mmCIF file of C-alpha atoms in Angstrom:
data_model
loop_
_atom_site.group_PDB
_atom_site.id
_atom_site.type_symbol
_atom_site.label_atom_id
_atom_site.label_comp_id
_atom_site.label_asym_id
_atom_site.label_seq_id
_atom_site.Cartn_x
_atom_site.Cartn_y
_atom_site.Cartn_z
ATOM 1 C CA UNK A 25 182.567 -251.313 -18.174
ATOM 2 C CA UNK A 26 182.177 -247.513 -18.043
ATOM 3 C CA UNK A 27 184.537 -245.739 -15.017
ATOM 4 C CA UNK A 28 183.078 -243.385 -12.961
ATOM 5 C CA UNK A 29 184.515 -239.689 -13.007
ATOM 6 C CA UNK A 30 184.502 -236.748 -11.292
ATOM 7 C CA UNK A 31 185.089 -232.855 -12.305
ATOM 8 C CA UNK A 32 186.116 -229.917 -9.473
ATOM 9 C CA UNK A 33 185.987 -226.837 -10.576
ATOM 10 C CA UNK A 34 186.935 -224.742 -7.928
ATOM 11 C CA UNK A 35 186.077 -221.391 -9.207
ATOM 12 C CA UNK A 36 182.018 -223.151 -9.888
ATOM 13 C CA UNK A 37 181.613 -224.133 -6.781
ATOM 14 C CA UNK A 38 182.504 -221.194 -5.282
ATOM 15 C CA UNK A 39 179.731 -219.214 -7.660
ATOM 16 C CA UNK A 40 177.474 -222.542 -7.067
ATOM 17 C CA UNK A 41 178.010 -222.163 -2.885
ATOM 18 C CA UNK A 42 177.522 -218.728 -2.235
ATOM 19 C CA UNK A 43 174.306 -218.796 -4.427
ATOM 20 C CA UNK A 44 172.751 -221.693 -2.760
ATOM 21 C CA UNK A 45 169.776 -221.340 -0.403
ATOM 22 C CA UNK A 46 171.092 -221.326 3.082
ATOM 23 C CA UNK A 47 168.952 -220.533 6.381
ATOM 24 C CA UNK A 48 169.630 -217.137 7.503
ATOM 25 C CA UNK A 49 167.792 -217.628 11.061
ATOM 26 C CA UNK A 50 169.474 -216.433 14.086
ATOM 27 C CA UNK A 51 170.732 -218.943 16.552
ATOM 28 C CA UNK A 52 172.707 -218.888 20.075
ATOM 29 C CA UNK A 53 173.739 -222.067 18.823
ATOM 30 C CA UNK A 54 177.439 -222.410 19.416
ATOM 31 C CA UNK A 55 177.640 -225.026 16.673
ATOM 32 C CA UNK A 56 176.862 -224.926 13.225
ATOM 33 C CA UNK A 57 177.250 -227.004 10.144
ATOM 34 C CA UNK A 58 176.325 -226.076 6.208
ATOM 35 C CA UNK A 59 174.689 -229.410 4.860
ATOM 36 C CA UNK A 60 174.047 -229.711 1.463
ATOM 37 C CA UNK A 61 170.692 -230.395 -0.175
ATOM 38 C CA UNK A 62 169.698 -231.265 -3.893
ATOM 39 C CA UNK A 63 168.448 -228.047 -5.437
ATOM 40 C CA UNK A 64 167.651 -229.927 -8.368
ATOM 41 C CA UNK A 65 165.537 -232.870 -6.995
ATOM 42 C CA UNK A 66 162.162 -232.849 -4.963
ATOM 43 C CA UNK A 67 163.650 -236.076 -2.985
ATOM 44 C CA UNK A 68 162.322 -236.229 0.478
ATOM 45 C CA UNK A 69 163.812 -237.876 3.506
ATOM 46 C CA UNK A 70 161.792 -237.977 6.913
ATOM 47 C CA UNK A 71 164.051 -238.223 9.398
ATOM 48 C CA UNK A 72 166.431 -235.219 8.582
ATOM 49 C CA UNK A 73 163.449 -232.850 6.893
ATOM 50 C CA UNK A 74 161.578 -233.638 10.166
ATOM 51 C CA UNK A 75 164.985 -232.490 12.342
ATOM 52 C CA UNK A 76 164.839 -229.316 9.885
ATOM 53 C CA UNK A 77 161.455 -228.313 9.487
ATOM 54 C CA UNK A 78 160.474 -228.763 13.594
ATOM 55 C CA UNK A 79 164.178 -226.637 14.559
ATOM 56 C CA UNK A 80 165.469 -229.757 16.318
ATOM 57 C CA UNK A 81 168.903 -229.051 15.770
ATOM 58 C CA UNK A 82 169.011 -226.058 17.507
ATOM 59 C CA UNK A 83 167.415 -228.185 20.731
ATOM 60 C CA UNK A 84 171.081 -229.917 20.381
ATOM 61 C CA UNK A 85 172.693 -226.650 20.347
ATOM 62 C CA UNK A 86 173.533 -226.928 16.567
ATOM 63 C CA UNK A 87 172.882 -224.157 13.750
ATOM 64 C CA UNK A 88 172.268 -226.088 10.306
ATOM 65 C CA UNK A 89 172.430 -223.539 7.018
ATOM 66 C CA UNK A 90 170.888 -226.274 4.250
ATOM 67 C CA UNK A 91 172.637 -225.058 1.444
ATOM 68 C CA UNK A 92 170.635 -225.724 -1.987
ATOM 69 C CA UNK A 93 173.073 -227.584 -5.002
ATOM 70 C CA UNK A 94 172.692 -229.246 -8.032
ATOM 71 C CA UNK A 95 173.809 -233.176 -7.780
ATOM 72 C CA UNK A 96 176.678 -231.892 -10.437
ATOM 73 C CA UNK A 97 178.666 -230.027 -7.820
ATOM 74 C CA UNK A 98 177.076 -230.886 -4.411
ATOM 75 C CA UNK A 99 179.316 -233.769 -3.425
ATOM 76 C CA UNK A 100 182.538 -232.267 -5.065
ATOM 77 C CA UNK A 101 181.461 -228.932 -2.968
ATOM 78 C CA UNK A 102 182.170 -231.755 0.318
ATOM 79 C CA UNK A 103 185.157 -232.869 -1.273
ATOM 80 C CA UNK A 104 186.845 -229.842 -1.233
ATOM 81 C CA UNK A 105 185.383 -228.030 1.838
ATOM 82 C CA UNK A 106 183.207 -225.761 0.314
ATOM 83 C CA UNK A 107 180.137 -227.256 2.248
ATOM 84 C CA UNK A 108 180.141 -229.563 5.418
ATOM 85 C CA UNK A 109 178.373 -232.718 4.292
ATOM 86 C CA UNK A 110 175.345 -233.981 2.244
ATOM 87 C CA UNK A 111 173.383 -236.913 2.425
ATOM 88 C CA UNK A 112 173.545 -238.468 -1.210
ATOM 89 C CA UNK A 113 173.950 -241.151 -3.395
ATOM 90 C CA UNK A 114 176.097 -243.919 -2.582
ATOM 91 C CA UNK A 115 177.801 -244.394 -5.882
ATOM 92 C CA UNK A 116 179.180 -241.179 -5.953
ATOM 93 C CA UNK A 117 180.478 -240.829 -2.243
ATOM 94 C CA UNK A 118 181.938 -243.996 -2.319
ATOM 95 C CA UNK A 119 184.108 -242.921 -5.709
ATOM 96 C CA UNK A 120 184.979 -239.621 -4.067
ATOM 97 C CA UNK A 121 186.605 -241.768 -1.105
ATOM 98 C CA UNK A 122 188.173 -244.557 -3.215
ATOM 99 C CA UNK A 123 189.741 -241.489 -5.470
ATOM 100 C CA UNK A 124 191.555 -240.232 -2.157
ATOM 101 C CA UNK A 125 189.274 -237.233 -1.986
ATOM 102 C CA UNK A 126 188.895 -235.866 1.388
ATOM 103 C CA UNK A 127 185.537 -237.450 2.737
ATOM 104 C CA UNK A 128 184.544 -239.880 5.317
ATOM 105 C CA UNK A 129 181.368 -241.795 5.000
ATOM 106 C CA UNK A 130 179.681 -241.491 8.692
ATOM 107 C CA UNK A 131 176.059 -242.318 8.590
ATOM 108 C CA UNK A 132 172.907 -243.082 6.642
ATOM 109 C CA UNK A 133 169.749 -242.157 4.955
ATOM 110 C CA UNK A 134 167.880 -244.900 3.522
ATOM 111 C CA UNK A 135 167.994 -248.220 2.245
ATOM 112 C CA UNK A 136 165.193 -250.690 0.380
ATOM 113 C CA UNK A 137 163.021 -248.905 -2.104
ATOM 114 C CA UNK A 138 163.147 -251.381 -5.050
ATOM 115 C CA UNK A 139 161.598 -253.712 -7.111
ATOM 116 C CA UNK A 140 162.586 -256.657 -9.198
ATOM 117 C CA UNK A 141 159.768 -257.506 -12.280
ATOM 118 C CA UNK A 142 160.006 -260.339 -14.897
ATOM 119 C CA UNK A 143 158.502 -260.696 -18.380
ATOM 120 C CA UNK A 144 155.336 -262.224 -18.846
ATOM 121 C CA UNK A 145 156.713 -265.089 -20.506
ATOM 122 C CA UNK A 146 159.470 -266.156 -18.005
ATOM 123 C CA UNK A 147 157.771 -265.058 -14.455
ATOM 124 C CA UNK A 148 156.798 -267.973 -13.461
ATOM 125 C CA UNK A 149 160.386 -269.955 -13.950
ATOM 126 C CA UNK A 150 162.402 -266.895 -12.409
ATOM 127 C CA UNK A 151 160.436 -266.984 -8.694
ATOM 128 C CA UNK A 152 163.377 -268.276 -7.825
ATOM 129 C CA UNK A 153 166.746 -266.407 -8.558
ATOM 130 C CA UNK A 154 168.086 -269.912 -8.891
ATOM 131 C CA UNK A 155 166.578 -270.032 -12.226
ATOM 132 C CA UNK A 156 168.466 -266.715 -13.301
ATOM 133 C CA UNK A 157 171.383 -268.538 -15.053
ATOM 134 C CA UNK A 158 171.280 -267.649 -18.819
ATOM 135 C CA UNK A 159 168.606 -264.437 -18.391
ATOM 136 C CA UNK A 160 169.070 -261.422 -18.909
ATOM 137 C CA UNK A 161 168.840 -258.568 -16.316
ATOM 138 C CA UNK A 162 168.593 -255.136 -16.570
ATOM 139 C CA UNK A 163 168.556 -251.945 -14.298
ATOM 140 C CA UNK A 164 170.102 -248.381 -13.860
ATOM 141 C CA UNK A 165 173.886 -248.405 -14.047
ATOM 142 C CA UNK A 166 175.471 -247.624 -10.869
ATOM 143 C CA UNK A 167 172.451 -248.353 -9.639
ATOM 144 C CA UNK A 168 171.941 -250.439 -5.858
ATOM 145 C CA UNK A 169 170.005 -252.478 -7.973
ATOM 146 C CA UNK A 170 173.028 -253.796 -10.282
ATOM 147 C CA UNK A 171 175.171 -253.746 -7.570
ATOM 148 C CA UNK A 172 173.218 -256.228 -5.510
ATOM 149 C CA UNK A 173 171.500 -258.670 -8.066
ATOM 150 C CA UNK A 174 175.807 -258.630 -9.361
ATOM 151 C CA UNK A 175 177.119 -259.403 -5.719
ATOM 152 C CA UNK A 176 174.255 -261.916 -4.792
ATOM 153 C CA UNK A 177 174.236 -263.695 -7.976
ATOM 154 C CA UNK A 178 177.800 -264.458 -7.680
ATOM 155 C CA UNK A 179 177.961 -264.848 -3.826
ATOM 156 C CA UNK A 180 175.110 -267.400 -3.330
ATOM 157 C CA UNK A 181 174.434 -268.810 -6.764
ATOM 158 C CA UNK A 182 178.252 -268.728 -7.944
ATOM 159 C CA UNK A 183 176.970 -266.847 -10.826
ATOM 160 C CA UNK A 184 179.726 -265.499 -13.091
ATOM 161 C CA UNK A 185 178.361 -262.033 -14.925
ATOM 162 C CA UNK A 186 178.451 -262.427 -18.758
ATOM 163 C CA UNK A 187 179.073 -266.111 -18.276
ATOM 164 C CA UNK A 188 175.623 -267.510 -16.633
ATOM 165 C CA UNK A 189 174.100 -264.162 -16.826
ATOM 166 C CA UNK A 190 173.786 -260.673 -18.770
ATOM 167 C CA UNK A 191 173.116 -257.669 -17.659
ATOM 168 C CA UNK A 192 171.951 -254.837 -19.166
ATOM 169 C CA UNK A 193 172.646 -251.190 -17.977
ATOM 170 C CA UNK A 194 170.405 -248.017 -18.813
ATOM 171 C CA UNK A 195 170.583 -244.341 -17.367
ATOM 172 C CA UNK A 196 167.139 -244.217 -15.385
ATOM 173 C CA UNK A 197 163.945 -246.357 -14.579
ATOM 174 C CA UNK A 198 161.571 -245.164 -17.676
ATOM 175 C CA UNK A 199 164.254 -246.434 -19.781
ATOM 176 C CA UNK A 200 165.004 -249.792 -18.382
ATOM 177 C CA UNK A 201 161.432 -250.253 -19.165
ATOM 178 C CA UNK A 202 161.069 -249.078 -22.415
ATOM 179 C CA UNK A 203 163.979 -250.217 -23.826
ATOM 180 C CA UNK A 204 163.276 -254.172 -22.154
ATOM 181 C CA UNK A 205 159.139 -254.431 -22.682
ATOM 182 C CA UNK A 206 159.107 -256.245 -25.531
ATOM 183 C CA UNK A 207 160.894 -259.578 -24.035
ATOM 184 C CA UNK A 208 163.903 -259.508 -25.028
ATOM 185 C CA UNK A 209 165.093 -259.159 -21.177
ATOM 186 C CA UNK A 210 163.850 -261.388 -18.475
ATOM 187 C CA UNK A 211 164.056 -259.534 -14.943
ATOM 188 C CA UNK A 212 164.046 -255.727 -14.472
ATOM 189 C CA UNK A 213 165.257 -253.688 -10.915
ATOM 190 C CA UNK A 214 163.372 -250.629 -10.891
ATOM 191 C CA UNK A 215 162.421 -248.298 -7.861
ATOM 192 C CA UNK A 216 159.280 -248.571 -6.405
ATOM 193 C CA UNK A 217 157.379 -245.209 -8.180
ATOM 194 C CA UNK A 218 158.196 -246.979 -11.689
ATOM 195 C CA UNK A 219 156.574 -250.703 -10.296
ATOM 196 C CA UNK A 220 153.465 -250.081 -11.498
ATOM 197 C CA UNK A 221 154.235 -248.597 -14.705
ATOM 198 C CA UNK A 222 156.481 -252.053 -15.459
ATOM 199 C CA UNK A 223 153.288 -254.013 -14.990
ATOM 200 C CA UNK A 224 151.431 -251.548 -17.017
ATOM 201 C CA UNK A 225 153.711 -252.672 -19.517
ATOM 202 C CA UNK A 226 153.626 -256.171 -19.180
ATOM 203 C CA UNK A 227 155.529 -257.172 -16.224
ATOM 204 C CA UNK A 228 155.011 -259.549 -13.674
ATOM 205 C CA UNK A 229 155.832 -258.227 -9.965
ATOM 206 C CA UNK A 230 158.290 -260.637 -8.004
ATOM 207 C CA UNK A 231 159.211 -259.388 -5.149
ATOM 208 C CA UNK A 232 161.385 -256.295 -3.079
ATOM 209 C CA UNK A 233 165.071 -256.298 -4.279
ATOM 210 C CA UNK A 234 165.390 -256.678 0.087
ATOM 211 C CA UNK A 235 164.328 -260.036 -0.409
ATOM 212 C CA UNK A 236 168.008 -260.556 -2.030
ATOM 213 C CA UNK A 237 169.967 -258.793 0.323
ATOM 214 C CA UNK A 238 168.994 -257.128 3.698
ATOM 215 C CA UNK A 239 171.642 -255.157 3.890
ATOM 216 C CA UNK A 240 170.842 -253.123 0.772
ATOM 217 C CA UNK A 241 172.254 -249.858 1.300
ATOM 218 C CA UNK A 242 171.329 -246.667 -0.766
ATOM 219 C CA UNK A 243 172.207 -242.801 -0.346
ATOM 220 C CA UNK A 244 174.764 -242.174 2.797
ATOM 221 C CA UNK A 245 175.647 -239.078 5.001
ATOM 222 C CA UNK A 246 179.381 -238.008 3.824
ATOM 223 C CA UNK A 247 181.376 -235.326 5.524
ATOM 224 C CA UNK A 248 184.270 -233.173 4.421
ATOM 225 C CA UNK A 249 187.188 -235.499 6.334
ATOM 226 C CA UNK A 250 189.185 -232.437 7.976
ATOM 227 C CA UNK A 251 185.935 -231.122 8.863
ATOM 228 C CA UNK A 252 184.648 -234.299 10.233
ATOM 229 C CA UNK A 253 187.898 -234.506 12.706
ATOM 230 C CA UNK A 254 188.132 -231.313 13.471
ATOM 231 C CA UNK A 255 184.515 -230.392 14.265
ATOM 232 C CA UNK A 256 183.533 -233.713 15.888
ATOM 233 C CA UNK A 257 181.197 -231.983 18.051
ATOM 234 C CA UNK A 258 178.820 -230.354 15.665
ATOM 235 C CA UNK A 259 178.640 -233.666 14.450
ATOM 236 C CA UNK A 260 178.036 -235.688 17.203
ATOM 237 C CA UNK A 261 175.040 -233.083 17.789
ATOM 238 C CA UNK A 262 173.742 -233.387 14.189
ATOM 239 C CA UNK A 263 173.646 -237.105 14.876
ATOM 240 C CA UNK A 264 172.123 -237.001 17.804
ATOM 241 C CA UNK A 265 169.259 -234.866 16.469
ATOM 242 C CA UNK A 266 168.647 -237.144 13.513
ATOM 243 C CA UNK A 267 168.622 -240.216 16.061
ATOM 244 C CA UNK A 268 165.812 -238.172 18.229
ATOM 245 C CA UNK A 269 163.484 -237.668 14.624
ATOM 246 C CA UNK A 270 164.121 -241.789 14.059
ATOM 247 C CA UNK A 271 161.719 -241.666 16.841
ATOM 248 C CA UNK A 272 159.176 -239.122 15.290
ATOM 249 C CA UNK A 273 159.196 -241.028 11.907
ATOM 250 C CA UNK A 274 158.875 -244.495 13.185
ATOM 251 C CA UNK A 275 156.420 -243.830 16.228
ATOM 252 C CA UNK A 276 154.445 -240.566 14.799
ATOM 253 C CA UNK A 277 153.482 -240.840 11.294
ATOM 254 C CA UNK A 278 150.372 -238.416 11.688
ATOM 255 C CA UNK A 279 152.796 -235.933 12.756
ATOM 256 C CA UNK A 280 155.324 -236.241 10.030
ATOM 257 C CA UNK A 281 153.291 -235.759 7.324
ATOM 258 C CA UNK A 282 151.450 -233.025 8.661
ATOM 259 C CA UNK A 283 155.261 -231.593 8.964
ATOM 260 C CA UNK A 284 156.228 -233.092 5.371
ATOM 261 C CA UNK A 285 153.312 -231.856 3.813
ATOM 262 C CA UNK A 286 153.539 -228.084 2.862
ATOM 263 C CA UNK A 287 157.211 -228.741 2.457
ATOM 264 C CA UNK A 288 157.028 -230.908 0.215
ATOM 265 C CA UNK A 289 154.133 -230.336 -1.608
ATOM 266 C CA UNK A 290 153.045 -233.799 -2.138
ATOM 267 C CA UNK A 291 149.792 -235.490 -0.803
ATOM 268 C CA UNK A 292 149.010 -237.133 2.408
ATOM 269 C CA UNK A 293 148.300 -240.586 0.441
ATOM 270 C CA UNK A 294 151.564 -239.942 -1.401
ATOM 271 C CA UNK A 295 153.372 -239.275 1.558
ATOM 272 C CA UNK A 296 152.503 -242.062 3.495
ATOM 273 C CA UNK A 297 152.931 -244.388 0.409
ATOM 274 C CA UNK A 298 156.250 -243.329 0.056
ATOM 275 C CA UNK A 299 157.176 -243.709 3.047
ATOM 276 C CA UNK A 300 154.903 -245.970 5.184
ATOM 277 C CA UNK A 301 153.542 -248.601 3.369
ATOM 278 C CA UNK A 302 156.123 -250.960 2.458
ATOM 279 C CA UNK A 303 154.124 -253.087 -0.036
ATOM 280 C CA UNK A 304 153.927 -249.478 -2.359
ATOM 281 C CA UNK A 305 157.494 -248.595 -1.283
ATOM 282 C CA UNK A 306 159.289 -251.437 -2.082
ATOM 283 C CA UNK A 307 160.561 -252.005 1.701
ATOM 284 C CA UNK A 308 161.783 -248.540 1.943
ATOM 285 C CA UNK A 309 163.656 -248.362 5.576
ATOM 286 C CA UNK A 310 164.986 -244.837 6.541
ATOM 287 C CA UNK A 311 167.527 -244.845 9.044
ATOM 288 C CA UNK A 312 170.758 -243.130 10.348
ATOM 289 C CA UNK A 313 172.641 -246.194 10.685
ATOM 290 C CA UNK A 314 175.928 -246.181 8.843
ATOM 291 C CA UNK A 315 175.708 -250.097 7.551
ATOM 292 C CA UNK A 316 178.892 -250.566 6.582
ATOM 293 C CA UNK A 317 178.096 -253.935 6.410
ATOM 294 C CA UNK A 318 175.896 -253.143 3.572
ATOM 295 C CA UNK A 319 178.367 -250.036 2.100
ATOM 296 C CA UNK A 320 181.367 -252.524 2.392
ATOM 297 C CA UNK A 321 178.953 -255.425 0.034
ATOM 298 C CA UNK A 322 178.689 -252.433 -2.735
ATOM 299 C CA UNK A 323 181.877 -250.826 -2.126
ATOM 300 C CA UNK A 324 183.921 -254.779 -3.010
ATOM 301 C CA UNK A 325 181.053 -254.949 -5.557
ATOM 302 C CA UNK A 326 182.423 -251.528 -7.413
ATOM 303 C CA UNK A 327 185.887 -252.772 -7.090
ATOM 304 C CA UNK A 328 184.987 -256.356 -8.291
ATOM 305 C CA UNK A 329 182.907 -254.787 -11.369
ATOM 306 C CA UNK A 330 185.635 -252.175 -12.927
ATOM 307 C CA UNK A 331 183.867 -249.191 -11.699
ATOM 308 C CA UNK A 332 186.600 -247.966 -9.647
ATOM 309 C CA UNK A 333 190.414 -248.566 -9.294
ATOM 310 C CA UNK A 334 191.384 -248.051 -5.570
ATOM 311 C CA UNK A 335 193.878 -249.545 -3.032
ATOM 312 C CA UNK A 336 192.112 -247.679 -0.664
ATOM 313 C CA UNK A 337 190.017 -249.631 1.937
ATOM 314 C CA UNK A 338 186.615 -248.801 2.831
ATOM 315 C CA UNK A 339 187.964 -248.035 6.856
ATOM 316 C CA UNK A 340 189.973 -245.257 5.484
ATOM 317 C CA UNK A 341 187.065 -242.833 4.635
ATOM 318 C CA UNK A 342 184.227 -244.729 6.411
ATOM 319 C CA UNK A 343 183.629 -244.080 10.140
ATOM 320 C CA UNK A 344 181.123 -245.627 12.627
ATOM 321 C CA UNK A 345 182.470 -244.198 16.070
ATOM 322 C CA UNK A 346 180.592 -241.116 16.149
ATOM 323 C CA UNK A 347 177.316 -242.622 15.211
ATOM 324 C CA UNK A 348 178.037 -244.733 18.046
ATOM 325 C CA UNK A 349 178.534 -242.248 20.593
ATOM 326 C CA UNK A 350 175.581 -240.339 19.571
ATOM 327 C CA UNK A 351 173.534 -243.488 20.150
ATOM 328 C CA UNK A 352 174.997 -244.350 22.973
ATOM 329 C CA UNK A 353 173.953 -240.543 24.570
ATOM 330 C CA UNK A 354 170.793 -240.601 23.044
ATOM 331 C CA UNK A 355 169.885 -243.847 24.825
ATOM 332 C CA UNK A 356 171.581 -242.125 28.695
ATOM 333 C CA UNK A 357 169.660 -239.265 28.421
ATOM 334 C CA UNK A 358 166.195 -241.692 27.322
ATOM 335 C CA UNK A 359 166.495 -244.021 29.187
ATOM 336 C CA UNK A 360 163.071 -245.653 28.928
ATOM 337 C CA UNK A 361 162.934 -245.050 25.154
ATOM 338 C CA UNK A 362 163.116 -248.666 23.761
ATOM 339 C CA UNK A 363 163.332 -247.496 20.035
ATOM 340 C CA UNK A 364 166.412 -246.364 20.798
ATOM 341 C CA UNK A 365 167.843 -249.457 22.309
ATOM 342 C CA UNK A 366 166.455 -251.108 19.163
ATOM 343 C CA UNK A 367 168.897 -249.030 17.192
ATOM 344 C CA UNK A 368 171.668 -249.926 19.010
ATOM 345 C CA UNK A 369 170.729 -253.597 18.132
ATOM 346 C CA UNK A 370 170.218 -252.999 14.510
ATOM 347 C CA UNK A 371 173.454 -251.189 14.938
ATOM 348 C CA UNK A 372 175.080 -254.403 16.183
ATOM 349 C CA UNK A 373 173.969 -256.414 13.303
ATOM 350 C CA UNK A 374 174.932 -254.399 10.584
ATOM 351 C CA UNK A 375 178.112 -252.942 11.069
ATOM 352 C CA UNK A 376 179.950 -255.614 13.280
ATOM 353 C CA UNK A 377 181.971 -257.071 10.024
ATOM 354 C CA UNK A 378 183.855 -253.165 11.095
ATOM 355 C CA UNK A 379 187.559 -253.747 12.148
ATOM 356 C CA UNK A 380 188.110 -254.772 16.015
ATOM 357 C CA UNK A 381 184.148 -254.227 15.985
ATOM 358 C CA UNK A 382 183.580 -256.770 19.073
ATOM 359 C CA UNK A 383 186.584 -255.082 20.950
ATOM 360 C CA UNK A 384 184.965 -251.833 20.544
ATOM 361 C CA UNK A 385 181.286 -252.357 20.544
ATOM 362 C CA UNK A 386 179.436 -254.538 23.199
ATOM 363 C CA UNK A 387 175.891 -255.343 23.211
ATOM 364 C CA UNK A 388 175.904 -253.932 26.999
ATOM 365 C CA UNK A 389 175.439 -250.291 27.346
#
C-alpha cells in the first residue's frame, strides 16, 4: 500500500507566501486571519466564497487576506505557520495531524459529491453492495471514495479487502475510467462531473456513494494549532461568518450565484448544477460542520489501510468546541432563525461519538 508523504521546505514557502494573492483592503477590523486558497484549482465552495465576495467577515469584525497557493505547499504553509488555515482535502490534513505536525482539524467544507457506476455486464447483480464479494472496485487513491466503499464493505458486509474483494487504485477520475471500460472491473467511484462521461463509456449509474455512508466527509477547515489556541477569537468570528452564509446558500440560491458568477466564471446552469441539484451533484452537501463522526470513519480507515502510521488519536488535532460556540452565538443573536437551530441538530448527530460529547453538548440551548 503506498504511504503518504509530506515535504517542508521552509525557504519555498516563504518565496511561495509572500507571492501569493492576498487582499490588500483596508479594514478597522481588529481581527484578522490569512486563509489559504488553491491558486492552482478553479474549485468553488459557496458558503466561504459567499462570506468573501459579499465582505461578511468584516460584519464580524474580522480582516481575511486569502492568500493564493499551489496544493504542493498550501497545507505544509499551515503546518508550519506560514499561513493561518485552509480549507482542503481531507487526506492530506488528516496525515499532517497523525505525523505530529502542528494542526488542528476545526470545521468543514463539504461532503457527498460522488458516484458509484458498474459495468454493463454486472449492473444488474451489484444493486446491491451485498453482491460485491469477489468484484472488483476501483477509484482514486486516497480518495473518500476508497476510503468509504473499504470501511463499509468491511463494517456491514464483513468484507475482508483482497480476500472477498479487490480494489483498484488510480491517480484521478479520467483514469479510473479509462483504464476500467473495457470490463475487466465491476464498480467504479467517481465524482459527480466524470458520471456522465462513465456512462458515455459504458457504465451503468447506481447510485450516490451517500447512499453507503451518510457521514461521508470530504475537504475540512485545518488551522495552524498554536494559532488556533492562541487566536481563538479571530476564529470564533471566522466561524461565525461562515455559519451566517450557511443561511445565504441554503435559503438564497438566486443570490449566490449571481455572487458566484463573475467570480467564478462558470455558468448559471453550471453553478446551480454543481451545487443545487443533487441528482447532477451526486448529493453534494456544503456545510461548516466539523463531522468528526465522519473524519474519525476515514481517519481509523487510513490507519486500518497502511496509509499512515500514528499513535496519535484523532482528539489530539481535531477540535469541535469552537464550532460549537460559534453556533451557539449565532443562534442568541437569531433567535427566530430556524436554519440555524437545524445546525445545531445536525451538529448533534454527527459529532456526538466526540469524547464526553453528552457531558458537554446538550440538545437544549
Amino acid at each position: 500500500m503506498k504511504k503518504i508523504t509530506k515535504t517542508i521546505t521552509l525557504a519555498f514557502l516563504a518565496l511561495t507566501v509572500a507571492a501569493g494573492t492576498g487582499c490588500k483592503k483596508k479594514s478597522t477590523a481588529k481581527l484578522s486571519l490569512n486563509v489559504g486558497k488553491r491558486s492552482d484549482s478553479n474549485s468553488i465552495d459557496p458558503i466561504i466564497d459567499t462570506a468573501r465576495l459579499e465582505n461578511l467577515f468584516e460584519k464580524n469584525g474580522l480582516e481575511v487576506h486569502f492568500t493564493g497557493l499551489p496544493k504542493s505547499s498550501l497545507l505544509n504553509s499551515v503546518a508550519v505557520g506560514k499561513i493561518d488555515s485552509s480549507y482542503l482535502s481531507i487526506l492530506y490534513n488528516l496525515n499532517l495531524g497523525a505525523q505530529g505536525e502542528d494542526v488542528i482539524l476545526f470545521a468543514g467544507t463539504m461532503s457527498g459529491g460522488q458516484g458509484v457506476l458498474a459495468y454493463k455486464g454486472v449492473a444488474d447483480e451489484v444493486k446491491n453492495p451485498k453482491n460485491w464479494k469477489g468484484k472488483t472496485i476501483a477509484g482514486q487513491i486516497g480518495g473518500t471514495g476508497e476510503m468509504v466503499i473499504k470501511a463499509v464493505l468491511n463494517r456491514d458486509y464483513g468484507y475482508v479487502l483482497d480476500k472477498d474483494f479487490k480494489y483498484k487504485s488510480f491517480e484521478t477520475d479520467a483514469e479510473t475510467i479509462a483504464a476500467c471500460s473495457k470490463g475487466n472491473t465491476d464498480v467504479i467511484i467517481v465524482s459527480n462531473n466524470f458520471v456522465d462521461s462513465a456512462i458515455k463509456q459504458g457504465y451503468v449509474y447506481l447510485f450516490p456513494l451517500t447512499d453507503l455512508e451518510d457521514d461521508f466527509v470530504c475537504c475540512r477547515q485545518m488551522a495552524n494549532g498554536t494559532k488556533f489556541k492562541n487566536n481563538r477569537a479571530a476564529y470564533l468570528a471566522w466561524l461565525k461568518t461562515v455559519i451566517e452564509a450557511y443561511k445565504i446558500y441554503k435559503t438564497e440560491e438566486k443570490k449566490t450565484i449571481d455572487v458566484l458568477e463573475k467570480d467564478s466564471g462558470q455558468t448559471r446552469e453550471w453553478l446551480h448544477n454543481f451545487i443545487y441539484d443533487l441528482d447532477k451533484n451526486q448529493r453534494r452537501f456544503y456545510s461548516p460542520d466539523p463531522n468528526y463522526n465522519g473524519v474519525k470513519l476515514y481517519y481509523d480507515t487510513m490507519i486500518k489501510l497502511g496509509y499512515i502510521e500514528t499513535n496519535r488519536e484523532l482528539t489530539e488535532f481535531f477540535d469541535i468546541s469552537l464550532y460549537a460556540q460559534a453556533l451557539k452565538e449565532v443562534i442568541k443573536e437569531n433567535p427566530e432563525e430556524q436554519i440555524y437551530k437545524d445546525l445545531w441538530t445536525y451538529f448533534l448527530k454527527h459529532n456526538n461519538q466526540y469524547p464526553d460529547f453528552a457531558k458537554n453538548y446538550s440538545e437544549n440551548l
